[in-house]
PDB file of C-alpha atoms in Angstrom:
ATOM      1  CA  ILE A 224      72.472  46.446  14.954  1.00  0.00           C
ATOM      2  CA  SER A 225      73.163  44.864  18.395  1.00  0.00           C
ATOM      3  CA  PRO A 226      76.622  43.952  19.609  1.00  0.00           C
ATOM      4  CA  PRO A 227      78.013  40.491  18.496  1.00  0.00           C
ATOM      5  CA  TRP A 228      77.655  39.193  22.228  1.00  0.00           C
ATOM      6  CA  PRO A 229      74.310  37.683  23.392  1.00  0.00           C
ATOM      7  CA  SER A 230      72.144  39.921  25.616  1.00  0.00           C
ATOM      8  CA  SER A 231      72.742  37.585  28.570  1.00  0.00           C
ATOM      9  CA  TRP A 232      76.298  38.431  28.269  1.00  0.00           C
ATOM     10  CA  ARG A 233      75.850  41.757  30.184  1.00  0.00           C
ATOM     11  CA  PRO A 234      78.431  44.043  31.260  1.00  0.00           C
ATOM     12  CA  THR A 235      79.578  42.998  34.916  1.00  0.00           C
ATOM     13  CA  SER A 236      81.944  46.314  35.061  1.00  0.00           C
ATOM     14  CA  SER A 237      83.230  48.875  32.600  1.00  0.00           C
ATOM     15  CA  THR A 238      85.453  46.241  30.957  1.00  0.00           C
ATOM     16  CA  SER A 239      83.957  42.771  31.041  1.00  0.00           C
ATOM     17  CA  TYR A 240      81.229  41.307  28.993  1.00  0.00           C
ATOM     18  CA  TRP A 241      80.713  37.964  29.936  1.00  0.00           C
ATOM     19  CA  ASP A 242      78.898  36.671  33.126  1.00  0.00           C
ATOM     20  CA  GLU A 243      80.471  34.155  35.683  1.00  0.00           C
ATOM     21  CA  ALA A 244      77.682  31.970  34.233  1.00  0.00           C
ATOM     22  CA  PRO A 245      78.859  29.042  31.540  1.00  0.00           C
ATOM     23  CA  LEU A 246      78.673  30.658  28.181  1.00  0.00           C
ATOM     24  CA  PRO A 247      75.636  30.028  26.476  1.00  0.00           C
ATOM     25  CA  GLY A 248      75.260  26.894  24.167  1.00  0.00           C
ATOM     26  CA  GLY A 249      77.359  24.538  26.298  1.00  0.00           C
ATOM     27  CA  HIS A 250      80.795  26.922  26.951  1.00  0.00           C
ATOM     28  CA  ILE A 251      82.652  26.906  23.578  1.00  0.00           C
ATOM     29  CA  ALA A 252      79.338  26.925  21.375  1.00  0.00           C
ATOM     30  CA  GLY A 253      78.464  30.027  22.646  1.00  0.00           C
ATOM     31  CA  LEU A 254      81.974  31.608  22.324  1.00  0.00           C
ATOM     32  CA  LEU A 255      82.249  30.561  18.625  1.00  0.00           C
ATOM     33  CA  ASP A 256      78.740  32.010  18.089  1.00  0.00           C
ATOM     34  CA  MET A 257      79.989  35.148  19.529  1.00  0.00           C
ATOM     35  CA  LEU A 258      82.941  35.141  17.185  1.00  0.00           C
ATOM     36  CA  ARG A 259      80.974  34.268  14.316  1.00  0.00           C
ATOM     37  CA  ARG A 260      78.602  37.191  14.778  1.00  0.00           C
ATOM     38  CA  SER A 261      81.473  39.522  15.358  1.00  0.00           C
ATOM     39  CA  LYS A 262      83.065  38.424  11.968  1.00  0.00           C
ATOM     40  CA  GLU A 263      79.649  38.876  10.369  1.00  0.00           C
ATOM     41  CA  LEU A 264      78.921  42.472  11.491  1.00  0.00           C
ATOM     42  CA  SER A 265      82.607  43.557  10.807  1.00  0.00           C
ATOM     43  CA  GLY A 266      82.248  42.176   7.070  1.00  0.00           C
ATOM     44  CA  GLY A 267      84.943  39.668   7.846  1.00  0.00           C
ATOM     45  CA  THR A 268      87.447  42.066   8.467  1.00  0.00           C
ATOM     46  CA  LEU A 269      87.778  41.451  12.360  1.00  0.00           C
ATOM     47  CA  LYS A 270      91.473  40.485  13.302  1.00  0.00           C
ATOM     48  CA  LEU A 271      93.572  40.060  16.685  1.00  0.00           C
ATOM     49  CA  ASP A 272      97.198  40.533  16.151  1.00  0.00           C
ATOM     50  CA  LEU A 273      98.708  38.369  18.865  1.00  0.00           C
ATOM     51  CA  ARG A 274     101.499  40.037  21.135  1.00  0.00           C
ATOM     52  CA  ALA A 275     101.085  37.976  24.168  1.00  0.00           C
ATOM     53  CA  VAL A 276      99.624  34.837  25.497  1.00  0.00           C
ATOM     54  CA  VAL A 277      99.836  33.544  29.125  1.00  0.00           C
ATOM     55  CA  ALA A 278      98.149  30.414  30.518  1.00  0.00           C
ATOM     56  CA  ASP A 279      98.166  28.052  33.775  1.00  0.00           C
ATOM     57  CA  ASP A 280      95.815  25.526  34.951  1.00  0.00           C
ATOM     58  CA  GLU A 281      92.751  27.975  35.338  1.00  0.00           C
ATOM     59  CA  TYR A 282      93.305  31.147  33.051  1.00  0.00           C
ATOM     60  CA  LEU A 283      94.336  31.998  29.481  1.00  0.00           C
ATOM     61  CA  PHE A 284      95.206  35.637  28.726  1.00  0.00           C
ATOM     62  CA  VAL A 285      95.472  36.635  25.275  1.00  0.00           C
ATOM     63  CA  TYR A 286      96.680  40.332  24.430  1.00  0.00           C
ATOM     64  CA  GLY A 287      96.897  41.856  21.200  1.00  0.00           C
ATOM     65  CA  ARG A 288      95.843  44.634  18.727  1.00  0.00           C
ATOM     66  CA  ILE A 289      92.297  44.321  17.692  1.00  0.00           C
ATOM     67  CA  SER A 290      91.265  45.762  14.317  1.00  0.00           C
ATOM     68  CA  ALA A 291      88.201  45.707  12.253  1.00  0.00           C
ATOM     69  CA  GLN A 292      86.010  47.835   9.770  1.00  0.00           C
ATOM     70  CA  ARG A 293      82.215  48.148  10.090  1.00  0.00           C
ATOM     71  CA  GLN A 294      80.146  50.638   8.012  1.00  0.00           C
ATOM     72  CA  SER A 295      81.958  53.958   8.198  1.00  0.00           C
ATOM     73  CA  LYS A 296      83.881  52.984  11.515  1.00  0.00           C
ATOM     74  CA  THR A 297      87.293  51.755  12.195  1.00  0.00           C
ATOM     75  CA  LEU A 298      88.398  49.789  15.211  1.00  0.00           C
ATOM     76  CA  ASP A 299      92.398  49.798  16.039  1.00  0.00           C
ATOM     77  CA  SER A 300      93.109  49.473  19.655  1.00  0.00           C
ATOM     78  CA  ASP A 301      94.897  47.156  22.098  1.00  0.00           C
ATOM     79  CA  HIS A 302      92.763  44.345  23.568  1.00  0.00           C
ATOM     80  CA  CYS A 303      92.915  41.770  26.202  1.00  0.00           C
ATOM     81  CA  VAL A 304      90.670  38.440  26.293  1.00  0.00           C
ATOM     82  CA  VAL A 305      90.741  36.491  29.473  1.00  0.00           C
ATOM     83  CA  PHE A 306      88.990  32.844  29.755  1.00  0.00           C
ATOM     84  CA  ARG A 307      88.781  30.877  32.954  1.00  0.00           C
ATOM     85  CA  PHE A 308      88.493  27.384  32.801  1.00  0.00           C
ATOM     86  CA  VAL A 309      87.329  24.396  35.152  1.00  0.00           C
ATOM     87  CA  GLY A 310      87.502  20.619  34.302  1.00  0.00           C
ATOM     88  CA  GLY A 311      88.895  21.786  30.952  1.00  0.00           C
ATOM     89  CA  LYS A 312      85.664  23.886  29.777  1.00  0.00           C
ATOM     90  CA  ILE A 313      85.450  27.271  29.537  1.00  0.00           C
ATOM     91  CA  VAL A 314      83.273  28.682  32.309  1.00  0.00           C
ATOM     92  CA  GLU A 315      83.930  32.515  31.990  1.00  0.00           C
ATOM     93  CA  GLY A 316      85.377  35.110  29.356  1.00  0.00           C
ATOM     94  CA  ARG A 317      86.147  38.664  29.406  1.00  0.00           C
ATOM     95  CA  THR A 318      86.950  41.037  26.760  1.00  0.00           C
ATOM     96  CA  VAL A 319      88.724  43.681  27.935  1.00  0.00           C
ATOM     97  CA  PRO A 320      89.364  46.725  25.450  1.00  0.00           C
ATOM     98  CA  VAL A 321      92.040  49.169  26.463  1.00  0.00           C
ATOM     99  CA  ASP A 322      89.850  52.079  24.819  1.00  0.00           C
ATOM    100  CA  LEU A 323      86.397  50.986  25.986  1.00  0.00           C
ATOM    101  CA  TYR A 324      85.041  54.131  24.429  1.00  0.00           C
ATOM    102  CA  GLU A 325      86.346  53.085  20.855  1.00  0.00           C
ATOM    103  CA  PHE A 326      85.337  49.676  21.472  1.00  0.00           C
ATOM    104  CA  ASP A 327      81.596  50.433  22.550  1.00  0.00           C
ATOM    105  CA  ASP A 328      81.267  53.248  19.601  1.00  0.00           C
ATOM    106  CA  PHE A 329      82.452  50.847  17.029  1.00  0.00           C
ATOM    107  CA  TRP A 330      79.760  48.039  17.966  1.00  0.00           C
ATOM    108  CA  SER A 331      77.061  50.462  18.633  1.00  0.00           C
TER     109      SER A 331
END
């Protein structure tokens, strides 16, 4: 089973999964597709308990505890998601797992 993000969202560093390019499907549609696939692969168990949200005109940072069950695997780790906006549209997104090894193992 492949990760929930499209193959075009290749890692650009050890903690980022989306390119600078606009999300596939016209920004928000690509993001929603990735979230739907994540939910499907986790049997609907994927959850982010918010701890902090910070935003300005260009960036939105969401920090929380991510948890999910998948097959015999469990994900339970702090997690950050960062979005960059231009003209009110998402043009970049990064998922930044605190424990990259646990995150990668869960989706592999």
